[in-house]
Coordinates of C-alpha atoms in Angstrom, one line a residue:
M1 CA 104.2 120.5 119.5
E2 CA 101.2 118.8 121.0
I3 CA 100.1 117.2 117.7
A4 CA 103.2 115.2 117.4
G5 CA 102.0 112.3 119.4
L6 CA 98.3 112.5 118.4
A7 CA 96.9 109.2 117.0
L8 CA 94.5 109.3 114.1
A9 CA 92.1 107.1 116.0
S10 CA 91.9 109.6 118.9
A11 CA 88.5 111.2 119.4
S12 CA 90.2 114.6 119.5
A13 CA 92.2 114.1 116.3
A14 CA 90.2 116.6 114.1
H15 CA 90.0 119.2 116.9
E16 CA 93.7 119.1 117.6
L17 CA 94.6 119.3 113.9
F18 CA 92.5 122.4 113.4
K19 CA 93.9 124.0 116.6
C20 CA 97.5 123.4 115.5
G21 CA 96.8 124.6 112.0
Q22 CA 95.1 127.8 113.2
R23 CA 98.0 128.4 115.6
I24 CA 100.5 128.3 112.8
Y25 CA 98.3 130.4 110.6
T26 CA 98.1 133.1 113.4
R27 CA 101.8 133.0 113.9
I28 CA 102.7 133.8 110.3
K29 CA 99.7 135.9 109.4
D30 CA 101.7 139.2 109.5
E31 CA 104.8 137.8 107.7
K32 CA 104.5 139.3 104.3
K33 CA 107.4 137.2 102.9
L34 CA 105.6 133.9 103.9
T35 CA 102.6 134.3 101.7
L36 CA 103.0 130.9 100.1
V37 CA 103.0 129.2 103.5
L38 CA 100.1 131.3 104.7
R39 CA 98.0 130.1 101.9
E40 CA 98.8 126.5 102.9
F41 CA 97.5 127.0 106.4
Q42 CA 94.5 129.2 105.5
M43 CA 92.5 126.0 105.0
F44 CA 92.5 125.5 108.8
D45 CA 90.9 128.9 109.2
L46 CA 88.0 128.3 106.8
E47 CA 84.8 126.8 108.2
D48 CA 84.0 124.8 105.0
R49 CA 87.5 123.3 104.8
Q50 CA 87.3 122.4 108.5
A51 CA 83.9 120.7 108.0
Q52 CA 85.2 118.6 105.1
L53 CA 88.4 117.6 107.0
N54 CA 86.3 116.7 110.0
I55 CA 84.2 114.4 107.9
D56 CA 87.3 112.9 106.3
I57 CA 89.0 112.2 109.6
A58 CA 85.7 110.6 110.9
L59 CA 85.6 108.4 107.8
A60 CA 89.3 107.4 108.3
Q61 CA 88.5 106.5 111.9
G62 CA 85.7 104.3 110.7
V63 CA 88.1 102.6 108.3
L64 CA 90.6 101.9 111.1
K65 CA 87.8 100.2 113.1
S66 CA 86.5 98.1 110.1
P67 CA 87.3 94.4 110.4
T68 CA 86.8 94.0 106.6
I69 CA 89.5 96.4 105.5
D70 CA 93.0 95.0 105.0
Q71 CA 95.6 96.1 107.6
E72 CA 97.9 97.3 104.9
H73 CA 95.4 100.0 103.9
K74 CA 94.9 101.0 107.5
D75 CA 98.7 101.3 107.8
R76 CA 98.8 103.6 104.7
L77 CA 96.3 105.9 106.4
E78 CA 98.4 106.0 109.5
R79 CA 101.5 106.8 107.5
N80 CA 99.8 109.6 105.7
W81 CA 98.5 111.0 109.0
K82 CA 102.0 110.9 110.4
R83 CA 103.3 112.8 107.3
I84 CA 100.8 115.6 108.0
K85 CA 101.8 115.7 111.7
D86 CA 105.5 115.8 110.8
L87 CA 105.0 118.7 108.4
F88 CA 103.1 120.7 111.1
V89 CA 106.0 120.1 113.6
E90 CA 108.6 121.0 111.0
V91 CA 106.8 124.3 110.1
D92 CA 106.3 125.2 113.8
D93 CA 110.0 124.5 114.6
L94 CA 111.1 126.7 111.6
I95 CA 108.9 129.5 112.9
D96 CA 110.5 129.1 116.3
T97 CA 113.9 129.3 114.7
M98 CA 113.0 132.5 112.9
I99 CA 111.7 134.1 116.2
R100 CA 114.8 133.0 118.2
N101 CA 117.1 134.5 115.5
S102 CA 115.3 137.8 114.9
S103 CA 118.3 139.9 115.9
W104 CA 120.6 141.3 113.1
T105 CA 123.5 139.1 114.4
A106 CA 121.6 135.9 113.5
T107 CA 120.1 136.8 110.1
R108 CA 121.7 133.8 108.4
A109 CA 119.9 131.3 110.6
R110 CA 116.6 133.2 110.2
H111 CA 117.0 133.3 106.4
E112 CA 117.7 129.6 106.2
A113 CA 114.6 128.9 108.2
R114 CA 112.6 131.3 106.1
D115 CA 113.9 129.7 102.9
K116 CA 112.8 126.2 104.1
L117 CA 109.4 127.6 104.9
L118 CA 109.2 129.1 101.5
D119 CA 110.1 125.8 99.9
L120 CA 107.4 124.0 101.8
G121 CA 104.9 126.6 100.7
G122 CA 106.1 126.6 97.1
T123 CA 105.8 122.8 96.7
K124 CA 102.4 122.8 98.5
A125 CA 103.7 120.0 100.7
I126 CA 101.0 120.5 103.4
S127 CA 98.0 120.8 101.1
N128 CA 99.3 117.9 99.0
A129 CA 99.6 115.7 102.1
V130 CA 96.1 116.6 103.2
Q131 CA 94.7 116.0 99.7
E132 CA 96.4 112.6 99.5
F133 CA 94.9 111.7 102.9
Q134 CA 91.4 112.7 101.7
S135 CA 91.8 110.7 98.4
L136 CA 93.1 107.7 100.3
V137 CA 90.2 107.7 102.7
L138 CA 87.7 107.7 99.8
A139 CA 89.6 105.0 97.9
V140 CA 89.9 102.7 100.9
R141 CA 86.2 103.2 101.8
E142 CA 85.2 102.1 98.4
L143 CA 86.7 98.7 99.2
N144 CA 84.1 98.3 102.0
K145 CA 81.0 99.1 100.0
D146 CA 78.5 96.5 99.1
D147 CA 78.8 95.3 95.5
S148 CA 75.8 95.6 93.2
P149 CA 75.0 92.5 91.1
L150 CA 77.6 92.4 88.3
E151 CA 76.7 89.3 86.4
L152 CA 75.1 90.4 83.1
S153 CA 72.4 88.0 82.0
D154 CA 70.8 88.0 78.5
N155 CA 68.1 90.2 80.1
D156 CA 70.7 92.8 81.1
F157 CA 73.0 93.0 78.1
T158 CA 72.6 92.1 74.4
P159 CA 75.6 91.6 72.2
L160 CA 75.2 93.1 68.7
D161 CA 76.9 92.6 65.3
V162 CA 79.0 89.7 66.7
G163 CA 80.7 89.0 63.3
N164 CA 82.4 92.5 63.3
R165 CA 84.3 92.4 66.5
V166 CA 87.8 94.1 66.6
F167 CA 90.4 92.0 68.4
N168 CA 93.7 92.9 70.0
S169 CA 96.9 91.3 68.8
A170 CA 96.7 88.5 71.4
K171 CA 93.1 87.7 70.5
D172 CA 92.2 87.6 74.2
A173 CA 90.3 91.0 74.2
F174 CA 88.1 92.7 71.7
L175 CA 85.9 95.7 70.9
G176 CA 82.3 94.6 70.3
K177 CA 78.9 96.3 69.9
G178 CA 76.3 95.8 72.6
K179 CA 73.3 97.3 74.3
L180 CA 72.3 97.6 77.9
T181 CA 68.7 96.9 78.7
D182 CA 68.7 99.6 81.4
A183 CA 70.9 102.7 81.3
L184 CA 73.5 103.1 83.9
P185 CA 74.8 106.5 85.2
G186 CA 76.8 107.9 82.3
I187 CA 76.1 104.9 80.0
A188 CA 73.0 105.1 77.8
N189 CA 71.0 102.0 76.8
T190 CA 71.7 102.5 73.1
P191 CA 74.0 100.4 70.8
Q192 CA 77.6 101.3 71.5
W193 CA 81.1 99.8 71.6
F194 CA 82.4 98.0 74.7
L195 CA 85.8 96.4 75.6
F196 CA 85.6 92.7 76.4
E197 CA 88.4 90.7 78.1
S198 CA 87.9 87.0 77.9
K199 CA 88.7 84.2 80.4
P200 CA 88.1 80.8 78.6
Y201 CA 86.9 77.8 80.5
D202 CA 86.5 74.1 79.7
R203 CA 82.8 73.3 79.3
Q204 CA 83.5 69.6 79.9
N205 CA 84.9 70.3 83.4
P206 CA 82.2 71.9 85.6
K207 CA 84.5 72.3 88.6
K208 CA 87.1 74.2 86.7
K209 CA 84.4 76.4 85.2
D210 CA 83.1 77.2 88.6
A211 CA 86.6 78.1 89.8
V212 CA 87.1 80.4 86.8
K213 CA 83.7 82.0 87.4
Q214 CA 84.5 82.6 91.0
N215 CA 87.8 84.2 90.0
V216 CA 86.1 86.5 87.5
R217 CA 83.4 87.4 90.0
I218 CA 86.0 88.5 92.5
L219 CA 87.9 90.5 89.8
A220 CA 84.7 92.2 88.7
Q221 CA 83.7 93.1 92.3
K222 CA 87.2 94.6 93.0
L223 CA 87.4 96.5 89.7
H224 CA 83.9 97.8 90.1
R225 CA 85.0 99.3 93.4
A226 CA 87.6 101.2 91.6
Q227 CA 85.1 103.2 89.5
G228 CA 86.6 106.6 88.7
Q229 CA 90.1 105.7 89.9
R230 CA 93.0 106.7 87.7
G231 CA 94.2 104.0 85.4
I232 CA 91.2 101.7 85.7
L233 CA 88.5 101.6 83.0
R234 CA 84.9 101.6 84.1
L235 CA 83.7 98.0 84.5
I236 CA 80.0 97.4 84.1
G237 CA 80.0 93.6 84.8
F238 CA 80.8 90.2 83.5
R239 CA 79.0 87.8 81.3
D240 CA 79.2 84.2 80.1
E241 CA 79.4 83.6 76.4
V242 CA 79.4 80.2 74.7
E243 CA 80.4 79.7 71.1
G244 CA 80.2 76.1 69.8
T245 CA 82.1 73.8 72.2
N246 CA 84.0 76.7 73.8
G247 CA 83.1 79.0 76.6
A248 CA 84.5 82.2 78.1
F249 CA 83.6 84.6 80.9
Q250 CA 84.0 88.2 79.7
L251 CA 84.8 91.3 81.8
V252 CA 82.9 94.2 80.1
F253 CA 84.3 97.7 80.2
A254 CA 82.7 101.0 79.0
S255 CA 84.4 104.1 77.5
P256 CA 83.8 106.2 74.4
F257 CA 85.2 103.4 72.2
Q258 CA 84.9 103.4 68.4
K259 CA 85.3 100.5 65.9
V260 CA 89.1 100.9 66.1
Y261 CA 91.1 99.1 68.8
P262 CA 92.7 101.8 71.0
D263 CA 96.4 102.4 70.8
S264 CA 98.4 100.4 73.3
L265 CA 101.7 101.7 74.6
E266 CA 103.3 99.3 72.2
T267 CA 101.6 100.6 69.1
Y268 CA 101.7 104.2 70.3
I269 CA 105.5 104.2 70.5
R270 CA 105.9 102.4 67.2
T271 CA 103.6 104.9 65.3
N272 CA 104.8 108.1 67.0
R273 CA 108.6 107.9 66.3
T274 CA 109.3 111.5 67.3
R275 CA 110.4 111.3 70.9
P276 CA 107.9 113.5 73.0
S277 CA 109.0 115.9 75.7
L278 CA 110.4 114.6 79.0
N279 CA 107.3 116.1 80.7
F280 CA 105.1 113.9 78.5
R281 CA 107.1 110.8 79.2
I282 CA 107.2 111.4 82.9
N283 CA 103.5 112.0 82.9
L284 CA 102.9 108.6 81.2
C285 CA 105.1 106.9 83.8
N286 CA 103.3 108.7 86.6
Q287 CA 99.9 107.6 85.3
L288 CA 101.1 104.0 84.9
A289 CA 102.6 103.8 88.4
T290 CA 99.3 105.3 89.7
A291 CA 97.3 102.5 87.9
V292 CA 99.6 99.9 89.5
L293 CA 99.1 101.5 92.9
Q294 CA 95.3 101.3 92.4
T295 CA 95.7 97.6 91.6
M296 CA 97.6 97.1 94.8
T297 CA 95.0 99.1 96.7
L298 CA 92.4 96.6 95.4
T299 CA 94.7 93.8 96.8
L300 CA 95.2 92.4 93.4
V301 CA 98.2 91.2 91.5
H302 CA 97.8 92.0 87.8
K303 CA 100.4 89.5 86.5
N304 CA 100.3 90.8 82.9
I305 CA 101.7 94.4 82.9
R306 CA 103.3 94.9 79.5
P307 CA 102.9 97.5 76.7
E308 CA 100.3 95.5 74.9
N309 CA 97.9 95.8 77.9
I310 CA 98.5 99.5 78.6
L311 CA 95.9 101.5 76.6
L312 CA 96.4 105.2 75.8
L313 CA 93.0 107.0 75.4
P314 CA 92.3 110.6 74.5
T315 CA 92.2 112.9 77.5
E316 CA 89.2 114.8 76.3
S317 CA 86.9 111.8 76.7
I318 CA 88.5 110.2 79.7
V319 CA 87.6 111.2 83.3
G320 CA 90.7 111.2 85.5
A321 CA 93.4 111.6 82.7
I322 CA 96.0 114.2 83.5
G323 CA 98.5 116.4 81.8
G324 CA 97.0 118.6 79.0
T325 CA 97.4 116.7 75.7
T326 CA 99.0 113.6 77.3
P327 CA 96.8 110.5 76.7
G328 CA 95.1 108.8 79.6
V329 CA 96.9 105.6 80.7
F330 CA 94.7 102.6 81.5
L331 CA 95.6 99.0 82.5
T332 CA 93.9 96.2 80.7
G333 CA 94.7 92.5 80.4
W334 CA 93.0 91.5 83.7
Q335 CA 92.4 87.9 82.7
Y336 CA 95.2 86.6 84.8
A337 CA 94.8 88.9 87.8
R338 CA 93.9 87.4 91.1
Q339 CA 93.6 88.3 94.8
V340 CA 96.8 88.8 96.8
E341 CA 95.2 86.7 99.6
R342 CA 93.0 83.6 99.3
G343 CA 93.5 83.5 95.6
V344 CA 93.8 80.3 93.6
T345 CA 97.2 80.4 91.8
N346 CA 99.6 78.2 89.9
F347 CA 103.3 78.3 89.3
R348 CA 103.1 78.4 85.5
G349 CA 105.7 80.9 84.2
E350 CA 106.0 82.8 81.0
T351 CA 108.1 81.4 78.1
T352 CA 107.0 83.3 75.1
L353 CA 109.4 86.2 74.1
Q354 CA 106.7 88.9 73.9
R355 CA 105.6 88.1 77.5
K356 CA 108.7 86.9 79.4
V357 CA 110.8 90.0 78.8
Y358 CA 108.4 91.9 81.1
Q359 CA 108.4 89.2 83.8
H360 CA 110.7 88.9 86.8
P361 CA 113.3 86.1 86.4
E362 CA 111.4 84.1 89.0
R363 CA 108.4 84.0 86.6
Q364 CA 110.2 83.1 83.3
L365 CA 110.6 79.4 83.8
L366 CA 108.2 76.8 82.5
E367 CA 107.3 76.2 86.1
A368 CA 107.9 79.4 88.1
E369 CA 110.0 79.4 91.2
K370 CA 107.6 81.4 93.4
E371 CA 104.0 82.4 93.6
Y372 CA 103.2 85.7 91.8
S373 CA 103.4 88.7 94.1
M374 CA 103.0 92.4 94.0
A375 CA 106.8 92.7 93.7
H376 CA 106.6 90.9 90.3
D377 CA 104.2 93.6 89.1
L378 CA 106.7 96.3 90.2
Y379 CA 109.4 94.6 88.0
S380 CA 107.0 94.7 85.0
L381 CA 106.3 98.4 85.8
G382 CA 110.0 99.2 85.7
V383 CA 110.5 97.5 82.3
C384 CA 107.6 99.5 80.9
M385 CA 108.8 102.7 82.4
M386 CA 112.2 102.1 80.7
E387 CA 110.5 101.8 77.3
I388 CA 108.5 105.0 77.9
L389 CA 111.5 107.0 79.0
T390 CA 113.8 105.8 76.2
W391 CA 110.8 105.8 73.8
E392 CA 111.9 102.5 72.3
S393 CA 110.3 99.1 72.4
L394 CA 112.5 96.3 73.7
L395 CA 111.1 94.0 71.0
A396 CA 111.5 94.2 67.2
T397 CA 108.8 92.6 65.1
D398 CA 108.8 90.3 62.0
P399 CA 110.0 88.0 63.3
P400 CA 109.9 88.8 67.0
T401 CA 113.3 89.4 68.4
M402 CA 115.1 91.9 70.8
S403 CA 115.8 95.5 69.9
A404 CA 119.2 96.6 68.6
N405 CA 119.8 98.5 71.8
F406 CA 119.1 95.4 73.9
I407 CA 121.4 93.3 71.8
A408 CA 124.2 95.9 72.0
A409 CA 123.8 96.0 75.8
F410 CA 123.8 92.2 76.0
K411 CA 127.0 92.0 74.1
S412 CA 128.7 94.8 76.0
L413 CA 128.2 92.8 79.2
G414 CA 130.1 89.9 77.5
L415 CA 127.2 87.5 78.0
Q416 CA 127.1 84.4 75.9
E417 CA 124.0 83.9 73.7
D418 CA 122.4 80.5 73.4
P419 CA 121.8 79.5 69.7
S420 CA 118.4 78.0 70.5
E421 CA 117.1 81.3 71.9
P422 CA 119.5 84.2 71.3
Y423 CA 119.7 86.9 74.1
T424 CA 116.7 85.6 76.1
K425 CA 117.4 82.0 76.9
H426 CA 118.4 82.8 80.5
A427 CA 116.1 85.0 82.7
E428 CA 119.0 86.4 84.7
Q429 CA 120.7 87.6 81.6
I430 CA 117.6 89.5 80.5
Q431 CA 117.5 91.2 83.9
Q432 CA 121.3 92.0 83.8
T433 CA 120.9 93.5 80.3
L434 CA 117.9 95.6 81.3
I435 CA 119.7 97.0 84.4
H436 CA 122.7 97.8 82.2
M437 CA 120.4 99.7 79.8
C438 CA 118.8 101.5 82.7
D439 CA 122.2 102.6 83.9
G440 CA 123.4 103.7 80.4
H441 CA 120.3 105.3 78.8
I442 CA 117.9 106.6 81.4
P443 CA 120.2 109.1 83.2
V444 CA 120.7 110.8 79.8
E445 CA 116.9 110.7 79.1
A446 CA 115.5 111.6 82.5
G447 CA 118.2 112.2 85.0
D448 CA 119.9 110.2 87.8
K449 CA 116.9 110.3 90.2
I450 CA 114.5 108.7 87.8
A451 CA 117.2 106.2 86.7
R452 CA 117.7 105.1 90.3
L453 CA 113.9 104.7 90.7
V454 CA 113.5 102.5 87.6
K455 CA 116.5 100.4 88.7
E456 CA 114.9 99.9 92.1
F457 CA 111.8 98.5 90.3
L458 CA 114.0 96.1 88.4
T459 CA 115.9 94.9 91.5
C460 CA 113.1 95.0 94.0
L461 CA 113.4 91.2 94.8
D462 CA 117.1 90.9 94.6
E463 CA 119.3 90.0 97.5
D464 CA 120.7 93.2 98.9
E465 CA 124.5 92.8 99.2
D466 CA 125.2 96.4 99.9
E467 CA 125.3 96.9 103.7
D468 CA 125.9 100.6 103.3
K469 CA 122.7 101.2 101.3
D470 CA 120.6 103.7 103.1
E471 CA 116.9 103.3 103.8
D472 CA 115.7 105.4 100.8
E473 CA 117.8 103.3 98.4
A474 CA 116.6 99.9 99.7
Q475 CA 112.9 100.2 100.3
Y476 CA 111.9 96.8 99.1
Q477 CA 114.7 94.2 99.3
N478 CA 114.5 91.2 101.6
A479 CA 111.0 91.7 103.0
P480 CA 110.9 88.6 105.3
N481 CA 107.4 87.3 104.3
D482 CA 104.6 87.9 101.9
K483 CA 102.7 90.2 104.2
D484 CA 105.7 92.4 104.6
R485 CA 106.3 92.3 100.9
R486 CA 102.8 93.6 100.2
Y487 CA 103.2 96.4 102.8
V488 CA 106.5 97.5 101.5
A489 CA 105.4 97.2 97.8
V490 CA 102.5 99.7 98.4
H491 CA 104.8 102.1 100.3
F492 CA 107.5 101.7 97.5
V493 CA 105.1 102.8 94.8
D494 CA 103.8 105.6 97.0
T495 CA 107.3 106.9 97.4
A496 CA 108.0 106.5 93.7
L497 CA 105.0 108.6 92.7
K498 CA 106.1 111.4 95.0
T499 CA 109.6 111.3 93.4
M500 CA 108.0 111.5 89.9
R501 CA 105.7 114.3 90.9
D502 CA 108.7 116.2 92.2
V503 CA 110.6 115.7 89.0
Q504 CA 107.5 116.6 86.9
S505 CA 107.0 119.9 88.8
A506 CA 110.6 120.8 88.2
I507 CA 110.6 120.5 84.4

C-alpha cells in the first residue's frame, strides 16, 4: 500500500492519508457485516474531519521542524504516525484476503480476515490512533508557546487569613486563602482557596536563593504549559513569601478548593476500607500513569511520586477527570522536580521510611548512587499502582512501620531483618519484597497482564539476565545512556497506558 513508506514530514502526507482512507472506505462500503470498520474510516470521507486532520498534520510538521522541541517528542509523533500507517496497511491487507478467498472453498480464511477486521473496528483502533496523534500534536505544541509572566508580585496576588492555613501532613504544602488582583480565565478575582507548594531557601545565601528561584521559575513555566492536561492542576504562578528569618518560593495552584485539605491517595485508601471495583482501581492507575506521562512530556522528573502527593478530587468539579464517579487523580509535590536536561541536581537519597519505600534502590542511600532519572519515577509509579490494585497501604501508622502483608512477604522470602531498621534497612530487600508481593497479590486482584505491567515498572532499571525475554517484556532494561533511557521511558508508559485501556474496556 502506497502509504506504508510515507513520512510525516512529506508535503503530501495529509493528501495521501485521506486518499488511502477514502479508498478503504469505498472498498468496504457495501459490506454490511463490516459496519464497525466502516464507521472508523468514515472520518476520511467527511470534509470537516479532513480539514481538521489537515490542520493537525500541518501542525505536526511544524513541530518536526522546530529547533526548540526535544527530539524525544518528535520521535513520539513519528511513532504515532507509523502506528496509523500500519493500521491502514493491515486493514487493506485483510480486505485483500477476503476478496482473494471469496469462493465457498475458502470461507475459513475469509471469516478469519473478517473477524480481525471486526476486532479492529470494535476496539476503535484506527480512530483511537488518530485521536492520540491529534492530542499529542496539541500537547507538544504547548511546549513551544511563549510563557506569560508567572511571578506573582504583591500587586498581582494578596494572601488572606494567613493564620488559618490548612497544611498537609508533611507541612510542605497548604491550602490558603488569597485574592487575584485581576481575574484570569475561569478564576475570579474574589477571595478563594488556593493550593501552595513551598520551596524554602536560605535568606543568608543570595546565590542559593537565586538558584532556587531559577528552578521554581522553570517548574512554573513547564507546569503552566500543561494547563488542561490530565493529572496536572492548574498553576497560576509562583510567589516569594518571607516569614521572619525564613523564606520560601511557592507554586500557586487553583481548583475549587475548600477549607479542608483534599484526600490524598494515602488518606483515601485508609478511610474507604471497602475495596472498590476493579474498573475503579484500573481507572485510578490509568489516570496516575497519564499524569506521569504528562510529567515526562514536560521533560521533568518529579522525584516525589508517593500516595501523599497524589490528590483525588471530585470529578464533577475537575476538568479532564475520567470515569463516572471515579475521582480525578492529580500529582502534587513538585518541590523537588527538575528538568531532565540542564537541571541542577544532587545525589541526596531518601532515608525516611515514609519516602524511601517509594524510591528505587539507587535512590535510598544517604548519598544516592545515580542522578535521578525518569526511570526512577516509573519505579515509584509501580509501587503506587500496587497499593491501588491491592487497596492497601504499604505503611502502617502509629508508629510508622511496614504493613502486615509486606512483613509476611519479607519473611516468606527468608530475608534477615536488621534490628536497627526492621524490614527496610536494605534497599534491595525492599524491592525484592515488593516484587514478591506483586507476583503473589496482583494476579488475583487484576490479572496476569496488569501484574506483569506493574512488575516491569518495579524492575525497569534492573540488569536483564533473561536472554529469551521478548521485546514486549523488556521495554526498558539496559538503555545504554540517559537519552535512550528517556526515550524508552516515554515509550514504556505509552505502551502501559494502552495495556490498561485494553483491560479497562474488557471489564
